[in-house]
JSON list of C-alpha atoms in Angstrom, two decimals:
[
{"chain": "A", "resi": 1, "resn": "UNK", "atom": "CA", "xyz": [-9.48, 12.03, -15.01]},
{"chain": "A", "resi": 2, "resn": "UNK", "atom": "CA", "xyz": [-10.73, 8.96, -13.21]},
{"chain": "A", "resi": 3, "resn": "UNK", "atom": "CA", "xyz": [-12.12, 7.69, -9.88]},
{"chain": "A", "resi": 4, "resn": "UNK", "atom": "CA", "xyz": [-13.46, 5.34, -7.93]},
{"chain": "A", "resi": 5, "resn": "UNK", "atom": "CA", "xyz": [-16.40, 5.79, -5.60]},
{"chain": "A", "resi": 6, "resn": "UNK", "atom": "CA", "xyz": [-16.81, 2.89, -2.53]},
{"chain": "A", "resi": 7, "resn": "UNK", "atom": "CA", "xyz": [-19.98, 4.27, -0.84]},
{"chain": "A", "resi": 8, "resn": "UNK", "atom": "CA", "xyz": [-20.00, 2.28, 2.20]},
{"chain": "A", "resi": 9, "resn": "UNK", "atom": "CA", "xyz": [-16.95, 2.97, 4.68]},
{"chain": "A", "resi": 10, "resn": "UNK", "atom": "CA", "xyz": [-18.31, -0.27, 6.30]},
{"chain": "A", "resi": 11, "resn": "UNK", "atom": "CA", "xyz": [-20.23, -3.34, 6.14]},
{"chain": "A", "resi": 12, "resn": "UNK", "atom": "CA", "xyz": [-21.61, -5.58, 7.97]},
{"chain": "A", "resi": 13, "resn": "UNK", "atom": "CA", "xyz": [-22.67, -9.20, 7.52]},
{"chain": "A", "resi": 14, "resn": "UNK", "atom": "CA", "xyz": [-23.48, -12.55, 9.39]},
{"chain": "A", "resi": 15, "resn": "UNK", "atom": "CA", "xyz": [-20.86, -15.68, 8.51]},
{"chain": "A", "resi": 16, "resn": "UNK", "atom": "CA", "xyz": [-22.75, -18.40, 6.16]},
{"chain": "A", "resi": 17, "resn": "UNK", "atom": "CA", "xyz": [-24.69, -14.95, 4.94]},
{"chain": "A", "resi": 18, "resn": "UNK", "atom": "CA", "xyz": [-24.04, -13.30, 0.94]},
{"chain": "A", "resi": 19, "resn": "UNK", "atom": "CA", "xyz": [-21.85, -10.43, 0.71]},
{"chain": "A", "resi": 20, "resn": "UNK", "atom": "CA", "xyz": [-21.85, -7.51, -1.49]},
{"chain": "A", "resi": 21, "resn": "UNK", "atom": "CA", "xyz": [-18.72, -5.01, -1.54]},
{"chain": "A", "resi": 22, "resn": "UNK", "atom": "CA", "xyz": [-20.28, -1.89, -3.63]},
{"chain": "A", "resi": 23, "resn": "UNK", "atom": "CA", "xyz": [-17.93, 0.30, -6.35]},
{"chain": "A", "resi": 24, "resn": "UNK", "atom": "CA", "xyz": [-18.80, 2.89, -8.91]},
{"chain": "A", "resi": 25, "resn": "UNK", "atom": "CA", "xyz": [-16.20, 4.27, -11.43]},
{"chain": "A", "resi": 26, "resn": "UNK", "atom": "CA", "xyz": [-15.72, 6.89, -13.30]},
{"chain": "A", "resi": 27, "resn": "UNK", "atom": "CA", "xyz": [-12.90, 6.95, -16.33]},
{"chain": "A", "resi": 28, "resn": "UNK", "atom": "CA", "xyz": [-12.24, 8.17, -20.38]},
{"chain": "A", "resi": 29, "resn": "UNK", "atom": "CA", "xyz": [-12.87, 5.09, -22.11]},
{"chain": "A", "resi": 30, "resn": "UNK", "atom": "CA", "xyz": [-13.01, 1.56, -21.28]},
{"chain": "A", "resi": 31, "resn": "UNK", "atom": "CA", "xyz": [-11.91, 0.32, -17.73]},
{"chain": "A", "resi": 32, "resn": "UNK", "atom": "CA", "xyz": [-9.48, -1.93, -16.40]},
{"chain": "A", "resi": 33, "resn": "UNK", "atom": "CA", "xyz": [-11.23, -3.13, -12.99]},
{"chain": "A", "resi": 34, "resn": "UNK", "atom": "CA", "xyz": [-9.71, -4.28, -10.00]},
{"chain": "A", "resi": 35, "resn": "UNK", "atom": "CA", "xyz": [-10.42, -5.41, -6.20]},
{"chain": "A", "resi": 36, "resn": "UNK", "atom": "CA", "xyz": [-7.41, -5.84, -3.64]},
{"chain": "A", "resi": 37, "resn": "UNK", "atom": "CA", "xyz": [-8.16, -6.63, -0.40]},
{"chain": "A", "resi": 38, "resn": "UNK", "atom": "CA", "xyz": [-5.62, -4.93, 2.69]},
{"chain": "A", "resi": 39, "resn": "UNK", "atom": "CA", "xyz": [-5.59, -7.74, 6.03]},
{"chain": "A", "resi": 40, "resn": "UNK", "atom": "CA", "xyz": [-4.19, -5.93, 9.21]},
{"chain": "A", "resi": 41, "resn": "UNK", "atom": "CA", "xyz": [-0.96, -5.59, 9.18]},
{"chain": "A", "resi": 42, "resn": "UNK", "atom": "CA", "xyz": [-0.43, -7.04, 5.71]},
{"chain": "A", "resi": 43, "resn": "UNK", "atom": "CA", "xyz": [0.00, -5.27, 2.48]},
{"chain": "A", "resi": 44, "resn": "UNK", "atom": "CA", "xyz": [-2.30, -5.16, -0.10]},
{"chain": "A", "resi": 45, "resn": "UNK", "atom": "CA", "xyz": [-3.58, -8.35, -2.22]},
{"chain": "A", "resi": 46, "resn": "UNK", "atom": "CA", "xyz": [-5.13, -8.67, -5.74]},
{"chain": "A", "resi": 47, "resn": "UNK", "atom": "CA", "xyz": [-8.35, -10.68, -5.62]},
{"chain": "A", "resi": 48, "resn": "UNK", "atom": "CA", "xyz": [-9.68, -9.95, -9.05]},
{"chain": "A", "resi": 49, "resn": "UNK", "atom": "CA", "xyz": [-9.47, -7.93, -12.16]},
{"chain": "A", "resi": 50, "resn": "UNK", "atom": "CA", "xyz": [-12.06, -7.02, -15.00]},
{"chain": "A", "resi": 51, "resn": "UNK", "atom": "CA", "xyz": [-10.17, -6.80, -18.53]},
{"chain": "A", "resi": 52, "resn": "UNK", "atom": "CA", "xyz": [-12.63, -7.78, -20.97]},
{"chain": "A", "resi": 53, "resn": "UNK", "atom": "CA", "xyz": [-14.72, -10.45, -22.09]},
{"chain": "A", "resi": 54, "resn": "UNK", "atom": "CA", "xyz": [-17.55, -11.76, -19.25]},
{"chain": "A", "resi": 55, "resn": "UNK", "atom": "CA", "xyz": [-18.90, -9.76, -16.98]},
{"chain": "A", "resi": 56, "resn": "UNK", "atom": "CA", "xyz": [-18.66, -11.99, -14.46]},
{"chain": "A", "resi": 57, "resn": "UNK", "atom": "CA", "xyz": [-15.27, -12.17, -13.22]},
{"chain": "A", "resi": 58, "resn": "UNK", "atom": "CA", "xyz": [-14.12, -14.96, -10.43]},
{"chain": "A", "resi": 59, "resn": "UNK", "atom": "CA", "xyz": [-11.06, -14.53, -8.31]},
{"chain": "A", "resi": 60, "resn": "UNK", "atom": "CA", "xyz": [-8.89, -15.80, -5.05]},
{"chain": "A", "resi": 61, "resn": "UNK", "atom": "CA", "xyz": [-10.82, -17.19, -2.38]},
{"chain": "A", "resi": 62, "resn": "UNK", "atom": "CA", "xyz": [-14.06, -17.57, -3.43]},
{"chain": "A", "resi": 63, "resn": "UNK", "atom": "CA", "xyz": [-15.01, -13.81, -4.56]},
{"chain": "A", "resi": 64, "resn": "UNK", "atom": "CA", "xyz": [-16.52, -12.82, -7.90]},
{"chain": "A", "resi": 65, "resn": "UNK", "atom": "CA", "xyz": [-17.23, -9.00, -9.34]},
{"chain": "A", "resi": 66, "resn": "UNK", "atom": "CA", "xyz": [-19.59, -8.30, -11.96]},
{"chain": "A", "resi": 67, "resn": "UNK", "atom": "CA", "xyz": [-19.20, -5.61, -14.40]},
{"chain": "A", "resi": 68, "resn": "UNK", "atom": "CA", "xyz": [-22.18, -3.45, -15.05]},
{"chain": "A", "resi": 69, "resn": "UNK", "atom": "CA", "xyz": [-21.06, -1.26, -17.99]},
{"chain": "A", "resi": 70, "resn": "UNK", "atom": "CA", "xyz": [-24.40, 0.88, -18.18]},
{"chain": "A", "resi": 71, "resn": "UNK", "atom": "CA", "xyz": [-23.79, 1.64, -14.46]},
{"chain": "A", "resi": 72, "resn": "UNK", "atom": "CA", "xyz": [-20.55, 2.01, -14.26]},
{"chain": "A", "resi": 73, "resn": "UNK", "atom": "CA", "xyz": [-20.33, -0.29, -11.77]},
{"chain": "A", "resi": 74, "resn": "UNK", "atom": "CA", "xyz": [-17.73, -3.21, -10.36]},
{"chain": "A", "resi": 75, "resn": "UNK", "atom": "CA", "xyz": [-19.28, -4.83, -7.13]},
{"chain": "A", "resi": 76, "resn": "UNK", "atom": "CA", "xyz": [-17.77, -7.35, -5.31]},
{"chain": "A", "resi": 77, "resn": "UNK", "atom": "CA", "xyz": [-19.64, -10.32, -4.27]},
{"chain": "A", "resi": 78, "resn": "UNK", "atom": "CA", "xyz": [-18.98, -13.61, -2.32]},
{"chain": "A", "resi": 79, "resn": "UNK", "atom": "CA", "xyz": [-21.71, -16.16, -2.12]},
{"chain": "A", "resi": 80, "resn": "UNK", "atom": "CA", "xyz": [-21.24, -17.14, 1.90]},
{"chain": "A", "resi": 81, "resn": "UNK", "atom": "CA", "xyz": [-19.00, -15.04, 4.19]},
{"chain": "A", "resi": 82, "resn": "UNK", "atom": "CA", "xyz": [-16.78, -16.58, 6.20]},
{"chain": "A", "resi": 83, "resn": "UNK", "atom": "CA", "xyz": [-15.15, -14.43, 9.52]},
{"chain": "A", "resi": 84, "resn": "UNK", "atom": "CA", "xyz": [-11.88, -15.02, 8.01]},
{"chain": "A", "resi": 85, "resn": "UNK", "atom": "CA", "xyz": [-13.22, -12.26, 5.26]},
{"chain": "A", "resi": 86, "resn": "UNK", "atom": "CA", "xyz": [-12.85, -9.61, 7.84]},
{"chain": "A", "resi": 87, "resn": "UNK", "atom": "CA", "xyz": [-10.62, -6.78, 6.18]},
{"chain": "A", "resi": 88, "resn": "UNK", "atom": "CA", "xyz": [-10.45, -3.47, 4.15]},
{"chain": "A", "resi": 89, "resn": "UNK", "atom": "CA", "xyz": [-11.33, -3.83, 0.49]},
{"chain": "A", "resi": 90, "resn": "UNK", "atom": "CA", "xyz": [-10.51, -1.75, -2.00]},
{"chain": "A", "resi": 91, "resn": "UNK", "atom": "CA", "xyz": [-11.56, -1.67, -5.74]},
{"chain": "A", "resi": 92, "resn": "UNK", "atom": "CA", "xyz": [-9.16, 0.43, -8.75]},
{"chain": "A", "resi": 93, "resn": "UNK", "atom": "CA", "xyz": [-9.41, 1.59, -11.98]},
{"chain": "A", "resi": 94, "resn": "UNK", "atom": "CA", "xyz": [-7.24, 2.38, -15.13]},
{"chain": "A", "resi": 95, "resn": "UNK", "atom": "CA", "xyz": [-8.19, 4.03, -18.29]},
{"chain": "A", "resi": 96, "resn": "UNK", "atom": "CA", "xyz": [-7.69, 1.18, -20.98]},
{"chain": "A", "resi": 97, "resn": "UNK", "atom": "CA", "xyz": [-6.36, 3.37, -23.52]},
{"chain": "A", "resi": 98, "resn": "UNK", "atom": "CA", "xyz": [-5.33, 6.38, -22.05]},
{"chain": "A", "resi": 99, "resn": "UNK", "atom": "CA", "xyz": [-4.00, 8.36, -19.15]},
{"chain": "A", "resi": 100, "resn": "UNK", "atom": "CA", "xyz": [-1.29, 7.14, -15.97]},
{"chain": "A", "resi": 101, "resn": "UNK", "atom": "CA", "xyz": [-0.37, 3.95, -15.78]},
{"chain": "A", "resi": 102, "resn": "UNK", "atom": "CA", "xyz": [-1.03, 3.70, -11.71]},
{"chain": "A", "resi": 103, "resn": "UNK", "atom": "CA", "xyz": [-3.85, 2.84, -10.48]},
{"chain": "A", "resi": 104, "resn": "UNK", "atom": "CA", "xyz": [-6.44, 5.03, -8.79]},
{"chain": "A", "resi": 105, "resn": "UNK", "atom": "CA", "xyz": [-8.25, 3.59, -6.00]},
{"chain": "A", "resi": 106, "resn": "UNK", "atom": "CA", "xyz": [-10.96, 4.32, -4.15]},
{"chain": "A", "resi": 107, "resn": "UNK", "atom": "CA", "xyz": [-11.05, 4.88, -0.27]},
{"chain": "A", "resi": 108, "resn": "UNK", "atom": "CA", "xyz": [-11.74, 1.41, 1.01]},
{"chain": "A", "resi": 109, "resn": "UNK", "atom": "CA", "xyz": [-14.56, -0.47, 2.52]},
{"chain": "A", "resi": 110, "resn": "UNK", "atom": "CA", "xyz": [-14.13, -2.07, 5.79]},
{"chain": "A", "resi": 111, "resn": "UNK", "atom": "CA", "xyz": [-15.78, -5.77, 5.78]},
{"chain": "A", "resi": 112, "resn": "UNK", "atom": "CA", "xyz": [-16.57, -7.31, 9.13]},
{"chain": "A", "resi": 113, "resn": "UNK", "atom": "CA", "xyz": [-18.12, -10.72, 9.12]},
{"chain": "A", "resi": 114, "resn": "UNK", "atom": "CA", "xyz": [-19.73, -11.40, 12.48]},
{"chain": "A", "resi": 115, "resn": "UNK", "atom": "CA", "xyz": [-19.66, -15.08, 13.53]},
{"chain": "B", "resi": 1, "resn": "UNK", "atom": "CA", "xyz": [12.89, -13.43, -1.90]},
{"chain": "B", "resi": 2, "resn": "UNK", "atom": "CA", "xyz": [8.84, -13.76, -3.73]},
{"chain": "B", "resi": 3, "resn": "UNK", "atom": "CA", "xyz": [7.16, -10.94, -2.93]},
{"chain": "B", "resi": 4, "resn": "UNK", "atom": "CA", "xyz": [8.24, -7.21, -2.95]},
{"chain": "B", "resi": 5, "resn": "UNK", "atom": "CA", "xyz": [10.36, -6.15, -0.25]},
{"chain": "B", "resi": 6, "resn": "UNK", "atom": "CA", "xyz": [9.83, -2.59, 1.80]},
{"chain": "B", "resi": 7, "resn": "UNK", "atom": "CA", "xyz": [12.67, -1.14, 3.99]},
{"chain": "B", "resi": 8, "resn": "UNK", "atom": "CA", "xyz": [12.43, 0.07, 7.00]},
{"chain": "B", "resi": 9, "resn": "UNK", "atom": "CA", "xyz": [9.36, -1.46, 7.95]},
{"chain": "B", "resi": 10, "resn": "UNK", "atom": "CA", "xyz": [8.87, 1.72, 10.21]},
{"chain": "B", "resi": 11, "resn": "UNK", "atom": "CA", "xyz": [10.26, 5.07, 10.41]},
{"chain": "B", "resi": 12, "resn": "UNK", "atom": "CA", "xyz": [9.96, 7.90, 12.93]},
{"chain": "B", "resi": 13, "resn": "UNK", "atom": "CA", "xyz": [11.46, 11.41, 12.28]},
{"chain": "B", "resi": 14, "resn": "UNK", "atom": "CA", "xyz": [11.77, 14.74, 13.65]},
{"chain": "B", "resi": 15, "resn": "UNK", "atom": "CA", "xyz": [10.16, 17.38, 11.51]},
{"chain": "B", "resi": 16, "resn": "UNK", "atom": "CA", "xyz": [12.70, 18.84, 8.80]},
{"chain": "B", "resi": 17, "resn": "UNK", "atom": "CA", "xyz": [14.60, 15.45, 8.54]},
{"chain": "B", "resi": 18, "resn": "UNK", "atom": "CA", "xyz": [15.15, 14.24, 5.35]},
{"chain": "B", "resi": 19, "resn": "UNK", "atom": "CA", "xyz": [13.92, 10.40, 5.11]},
{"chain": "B", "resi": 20, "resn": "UNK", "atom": "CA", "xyz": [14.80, 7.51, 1.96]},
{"chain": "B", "resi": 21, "resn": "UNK", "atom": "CA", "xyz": [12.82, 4.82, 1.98]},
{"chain": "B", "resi": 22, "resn": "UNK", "atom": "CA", "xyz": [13.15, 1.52, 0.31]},
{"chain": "B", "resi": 23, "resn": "UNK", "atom": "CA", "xyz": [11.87, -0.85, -2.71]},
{"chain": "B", "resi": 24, "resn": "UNK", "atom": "CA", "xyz": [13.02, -4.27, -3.55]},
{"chain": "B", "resi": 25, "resn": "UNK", "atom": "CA", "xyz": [10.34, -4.90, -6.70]},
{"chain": "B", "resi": 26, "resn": "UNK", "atom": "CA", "xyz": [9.93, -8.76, -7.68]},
{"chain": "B", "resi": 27, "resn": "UNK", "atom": "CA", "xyz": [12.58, -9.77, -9.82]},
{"chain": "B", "resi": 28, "resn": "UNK", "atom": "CA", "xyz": [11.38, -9.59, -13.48]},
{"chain": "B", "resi": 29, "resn": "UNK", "atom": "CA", "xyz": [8.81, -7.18, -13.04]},
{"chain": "B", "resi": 30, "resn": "UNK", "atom": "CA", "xyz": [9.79, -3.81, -15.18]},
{"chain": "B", "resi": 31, "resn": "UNK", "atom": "CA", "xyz": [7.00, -1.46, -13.69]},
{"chain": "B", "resi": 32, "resn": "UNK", "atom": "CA", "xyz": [7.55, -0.46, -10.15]},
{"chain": "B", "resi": 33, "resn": "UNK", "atom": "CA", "xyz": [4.94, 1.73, -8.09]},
{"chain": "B", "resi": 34, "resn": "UNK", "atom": "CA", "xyz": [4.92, 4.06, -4.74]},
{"chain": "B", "resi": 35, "resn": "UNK", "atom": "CA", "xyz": [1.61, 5.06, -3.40]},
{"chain": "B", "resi": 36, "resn": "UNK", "atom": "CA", "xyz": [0.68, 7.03, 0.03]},
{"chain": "B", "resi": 37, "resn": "UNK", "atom": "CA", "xyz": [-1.89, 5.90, 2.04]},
{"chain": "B", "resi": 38, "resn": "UNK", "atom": "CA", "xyz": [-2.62, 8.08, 4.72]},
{"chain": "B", "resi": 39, "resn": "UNK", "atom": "CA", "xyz": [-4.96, 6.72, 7.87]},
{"chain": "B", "resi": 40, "resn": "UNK", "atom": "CA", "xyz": [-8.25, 6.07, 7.02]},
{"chain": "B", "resi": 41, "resn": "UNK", "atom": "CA", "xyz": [-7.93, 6.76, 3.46]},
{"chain": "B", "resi": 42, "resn": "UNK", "atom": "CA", "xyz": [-7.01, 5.43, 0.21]},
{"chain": "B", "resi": 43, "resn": "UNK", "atom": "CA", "xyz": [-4.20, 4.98, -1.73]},
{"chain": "B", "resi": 44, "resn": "UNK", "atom": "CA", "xyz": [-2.81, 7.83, -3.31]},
{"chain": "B", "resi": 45, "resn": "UNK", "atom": "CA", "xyz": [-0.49, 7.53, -6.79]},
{"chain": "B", "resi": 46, "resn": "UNK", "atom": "CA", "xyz": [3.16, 9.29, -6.41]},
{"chain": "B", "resi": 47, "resn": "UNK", "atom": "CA", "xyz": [5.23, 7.63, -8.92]},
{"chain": "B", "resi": 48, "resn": "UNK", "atom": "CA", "xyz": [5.76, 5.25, -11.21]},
{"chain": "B", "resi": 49, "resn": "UNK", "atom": "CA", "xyz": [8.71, 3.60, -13.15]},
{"chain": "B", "resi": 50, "resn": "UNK", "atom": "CA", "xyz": [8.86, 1.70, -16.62]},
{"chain": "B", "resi": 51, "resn": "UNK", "atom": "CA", "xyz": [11.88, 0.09, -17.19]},
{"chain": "B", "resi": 52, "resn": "UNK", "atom": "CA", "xyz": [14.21, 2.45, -18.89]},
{"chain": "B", "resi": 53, "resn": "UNK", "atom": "CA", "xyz": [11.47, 5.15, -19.94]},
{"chain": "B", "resi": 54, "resn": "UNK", "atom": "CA", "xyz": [11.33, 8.45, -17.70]},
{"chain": "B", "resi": 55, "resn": "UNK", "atom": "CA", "xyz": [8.95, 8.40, -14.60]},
{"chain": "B", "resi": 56, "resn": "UNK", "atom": "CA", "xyz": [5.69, 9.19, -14.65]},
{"chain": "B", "resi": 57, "resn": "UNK", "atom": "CA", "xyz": [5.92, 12.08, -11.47]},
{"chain": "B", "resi": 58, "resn": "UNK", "atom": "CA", "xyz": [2.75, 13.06, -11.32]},
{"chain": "B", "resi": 59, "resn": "UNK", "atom": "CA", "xyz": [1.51, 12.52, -8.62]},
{"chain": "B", "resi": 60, "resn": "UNK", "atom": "CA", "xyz": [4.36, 12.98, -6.30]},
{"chain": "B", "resi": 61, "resn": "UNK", "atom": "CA", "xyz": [2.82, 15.90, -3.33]},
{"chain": "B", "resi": 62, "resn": "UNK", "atom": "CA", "xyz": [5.83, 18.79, -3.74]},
{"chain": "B", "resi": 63, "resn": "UNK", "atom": "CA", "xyz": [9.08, 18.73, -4.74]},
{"chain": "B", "resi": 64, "resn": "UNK", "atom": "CA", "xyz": [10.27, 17.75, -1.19]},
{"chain": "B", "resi": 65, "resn": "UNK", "atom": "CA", "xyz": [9.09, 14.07, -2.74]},
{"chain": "B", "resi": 66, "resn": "UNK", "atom": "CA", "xyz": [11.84, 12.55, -5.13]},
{"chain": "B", "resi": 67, "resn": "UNK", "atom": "CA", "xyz": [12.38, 8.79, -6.02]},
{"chain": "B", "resi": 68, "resn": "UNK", "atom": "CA", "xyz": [14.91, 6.68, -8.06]},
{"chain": "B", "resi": 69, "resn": "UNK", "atom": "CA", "xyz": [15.13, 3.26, -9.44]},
{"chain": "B", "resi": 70, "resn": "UNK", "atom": "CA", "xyz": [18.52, 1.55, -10.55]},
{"chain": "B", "resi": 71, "resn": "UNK", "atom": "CA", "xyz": [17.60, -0.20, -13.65]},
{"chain": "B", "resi": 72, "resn": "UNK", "atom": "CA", "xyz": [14.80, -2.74, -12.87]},
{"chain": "B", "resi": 73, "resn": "UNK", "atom": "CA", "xyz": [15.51, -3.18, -9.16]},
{"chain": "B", "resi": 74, "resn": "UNK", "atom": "CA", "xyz": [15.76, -0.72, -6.52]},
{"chain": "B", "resi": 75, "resn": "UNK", "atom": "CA", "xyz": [14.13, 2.27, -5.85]},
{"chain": "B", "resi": 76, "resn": "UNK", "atom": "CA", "xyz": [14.36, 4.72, -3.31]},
{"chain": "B", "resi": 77, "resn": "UNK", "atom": "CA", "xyz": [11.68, 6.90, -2.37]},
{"chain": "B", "resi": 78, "resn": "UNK", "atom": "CA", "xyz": [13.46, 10.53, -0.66]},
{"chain": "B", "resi": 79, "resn": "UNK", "atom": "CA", "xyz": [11.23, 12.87, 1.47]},
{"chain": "B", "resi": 80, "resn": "UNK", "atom": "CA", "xyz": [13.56, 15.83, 2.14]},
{"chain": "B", "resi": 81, "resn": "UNK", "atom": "CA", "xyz": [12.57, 18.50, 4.98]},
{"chain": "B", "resi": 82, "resn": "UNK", "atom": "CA", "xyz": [9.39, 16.58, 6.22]},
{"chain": "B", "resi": 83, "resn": "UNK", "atom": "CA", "xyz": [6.38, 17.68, 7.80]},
{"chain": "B", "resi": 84, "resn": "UNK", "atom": "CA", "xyz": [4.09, 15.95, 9.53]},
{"chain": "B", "resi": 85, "resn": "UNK", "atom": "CA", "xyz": [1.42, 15.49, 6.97]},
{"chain": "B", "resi": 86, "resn": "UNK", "atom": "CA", "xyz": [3.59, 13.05, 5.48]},
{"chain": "B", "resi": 87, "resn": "UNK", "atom": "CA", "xyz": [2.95, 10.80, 8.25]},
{"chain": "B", "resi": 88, "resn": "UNK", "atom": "CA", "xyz": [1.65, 7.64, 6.38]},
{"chain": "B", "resi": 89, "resn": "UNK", "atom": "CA", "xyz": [1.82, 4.63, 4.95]},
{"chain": "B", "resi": 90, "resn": "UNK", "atom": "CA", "xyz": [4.30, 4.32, 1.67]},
{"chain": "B", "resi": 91, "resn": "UNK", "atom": "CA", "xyz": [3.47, 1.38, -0.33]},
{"chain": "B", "resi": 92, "resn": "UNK", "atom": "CA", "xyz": [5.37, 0.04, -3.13]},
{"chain": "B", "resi": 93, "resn": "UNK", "atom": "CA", "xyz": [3.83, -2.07, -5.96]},
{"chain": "B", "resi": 94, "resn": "UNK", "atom": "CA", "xyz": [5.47, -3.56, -8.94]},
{"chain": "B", "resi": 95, "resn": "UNK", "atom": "CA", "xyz": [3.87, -5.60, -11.32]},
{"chain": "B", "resi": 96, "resn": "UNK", "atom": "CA", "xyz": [5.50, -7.98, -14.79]},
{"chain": "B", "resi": 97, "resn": "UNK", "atom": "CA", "xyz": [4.88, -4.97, -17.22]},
{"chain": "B", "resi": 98, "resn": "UNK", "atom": "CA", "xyz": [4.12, -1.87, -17.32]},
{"chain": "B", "resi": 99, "resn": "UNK", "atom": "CA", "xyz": [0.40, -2.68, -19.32]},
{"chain": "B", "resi": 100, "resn": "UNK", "atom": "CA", "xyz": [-2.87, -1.54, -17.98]},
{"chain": "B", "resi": 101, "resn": "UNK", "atom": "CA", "xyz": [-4.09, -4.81, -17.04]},
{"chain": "B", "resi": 102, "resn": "UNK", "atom": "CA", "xyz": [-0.68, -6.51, -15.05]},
{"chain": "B", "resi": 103, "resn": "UNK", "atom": "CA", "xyz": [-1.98, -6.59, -11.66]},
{"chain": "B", "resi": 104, "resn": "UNK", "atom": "CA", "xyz": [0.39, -4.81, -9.23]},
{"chain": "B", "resi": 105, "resn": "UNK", "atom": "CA", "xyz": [1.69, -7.00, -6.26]},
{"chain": "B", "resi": 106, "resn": "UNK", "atom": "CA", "xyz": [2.55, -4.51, -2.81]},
{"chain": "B", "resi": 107, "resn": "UNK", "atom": "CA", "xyz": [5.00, -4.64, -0.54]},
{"chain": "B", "resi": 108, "resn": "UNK", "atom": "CA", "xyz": [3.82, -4.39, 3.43]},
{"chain": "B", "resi": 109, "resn": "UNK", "atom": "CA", "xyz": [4.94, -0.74, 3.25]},
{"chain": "B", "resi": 110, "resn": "UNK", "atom": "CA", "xyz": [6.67, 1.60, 5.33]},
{"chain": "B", "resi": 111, "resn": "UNK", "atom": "CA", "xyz": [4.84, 3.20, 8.16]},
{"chain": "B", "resi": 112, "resn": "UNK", "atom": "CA", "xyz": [6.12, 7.22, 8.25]},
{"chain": "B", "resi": 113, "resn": "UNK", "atom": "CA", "xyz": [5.80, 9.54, 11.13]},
{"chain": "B", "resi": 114, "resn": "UNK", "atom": "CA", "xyz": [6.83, 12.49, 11.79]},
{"chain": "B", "resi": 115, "resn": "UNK", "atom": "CA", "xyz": [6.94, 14.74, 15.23]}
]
């Protein structure tokens, strides 16, 4: 089986400040990694992905996710937050080698960039 | 059009109705997703399509919950004798292929209630 953990239902930060979106995973193998991010009223959009290679992955509109393989981690980061950045986030997995070919995601974490 | 295409944008139903909902995946893309996202929560896998290979089904809630696609385009997601925990969101994703690391593109969904 796999998961996704996104500890933080919300988070908080000041425009101009660093943000860090926080996701754990848990799957058979080696991941495929993803982050989507879900504006109100919109449908969901694909920021970045992890497939292999660097651990550093950059994606749409300024936002980067490192891969931690040790901690089974996939946080999202953006170096300065802009208010515009104000939406749900959600990070996914897939096995690499085995299991459904959907994605599971994890719950969500709401951003909210204060100006 | 360039995105994927969800019909009706919103749906309300009386208890025991029988609802269809609707998928127009990118054109091209083989692999073609639904997902429930109820409020608050994540998204949650029902069913996924691969081109001319049988659906994966597993995640689909009861047997009230059955979907088609025609080929590679259409697909209609049925919801016979509902209840109102199927109030939600349906989403529908499709993506180039059906391999691990395509990223999915999503429709704006259909918003579901029932009375």
């Amino acid at each position: 089986a796999q998961s996704v953990a996104q500890p933080e239902d919300q988070v908080n930060v000041a425009e101009g400040n660093p943000l860090t979106v926080k996701c754990t995973y848990s799957v058979s193998g080696n991941p495929y990694l993803f982050w989507y991010v879900q504006y109100p009223n919109r449908g969901l959009q694909f920021l970045l992905k992890y497939i292999t290679g660097d651990n550093l992955v950059k994606g749409s509109y300024g936002f980067e996710a490192e891969f931690n393989k040790s901690q089974t981690s996939f946080h999202l980061k953006k170096p300065s937050a802009l208010v515009s950045d104000s939406a749900l986030y959600f990070c996914a997995v897939r096995a690499m080698d085995t299991g459904r070919r959907a994605l599971t995601f994890g719950s969500g974490t709401r951003l909210q960039v204060q100006p | 059009g360039a995105g994927v295409s969800q019909s009706p944008s919103n749906k309300v139903t009386e208890k025991g109705k029988d609802v269809e909902l609707r998928c127009d995946p990118i054109s091209g893309h083989t692999a073609l997703y639904w997902y429930r996202q109820r409020l608050g929560q994540g998204l949650e896998f029902l069913i996924y399509f691969q081109g001319n290979s049988a659906p994966d089904k597993s995640g689909l809630p009861s047997d009230r919950f059955s979907a088609e696609r025609t080929g590679e385009s259409v697909s209609t997601l049925t919801i016979q004798r509902t209840q109102q925990e199927d109030s939600a969101v349906y989403l529908c994703a499709s993506s180039l292929f059906g391999s691990s690391y395509n990223e999915q593109f999503f429709g704006p969904g259909t918003r579901l209630t029932v009375l």
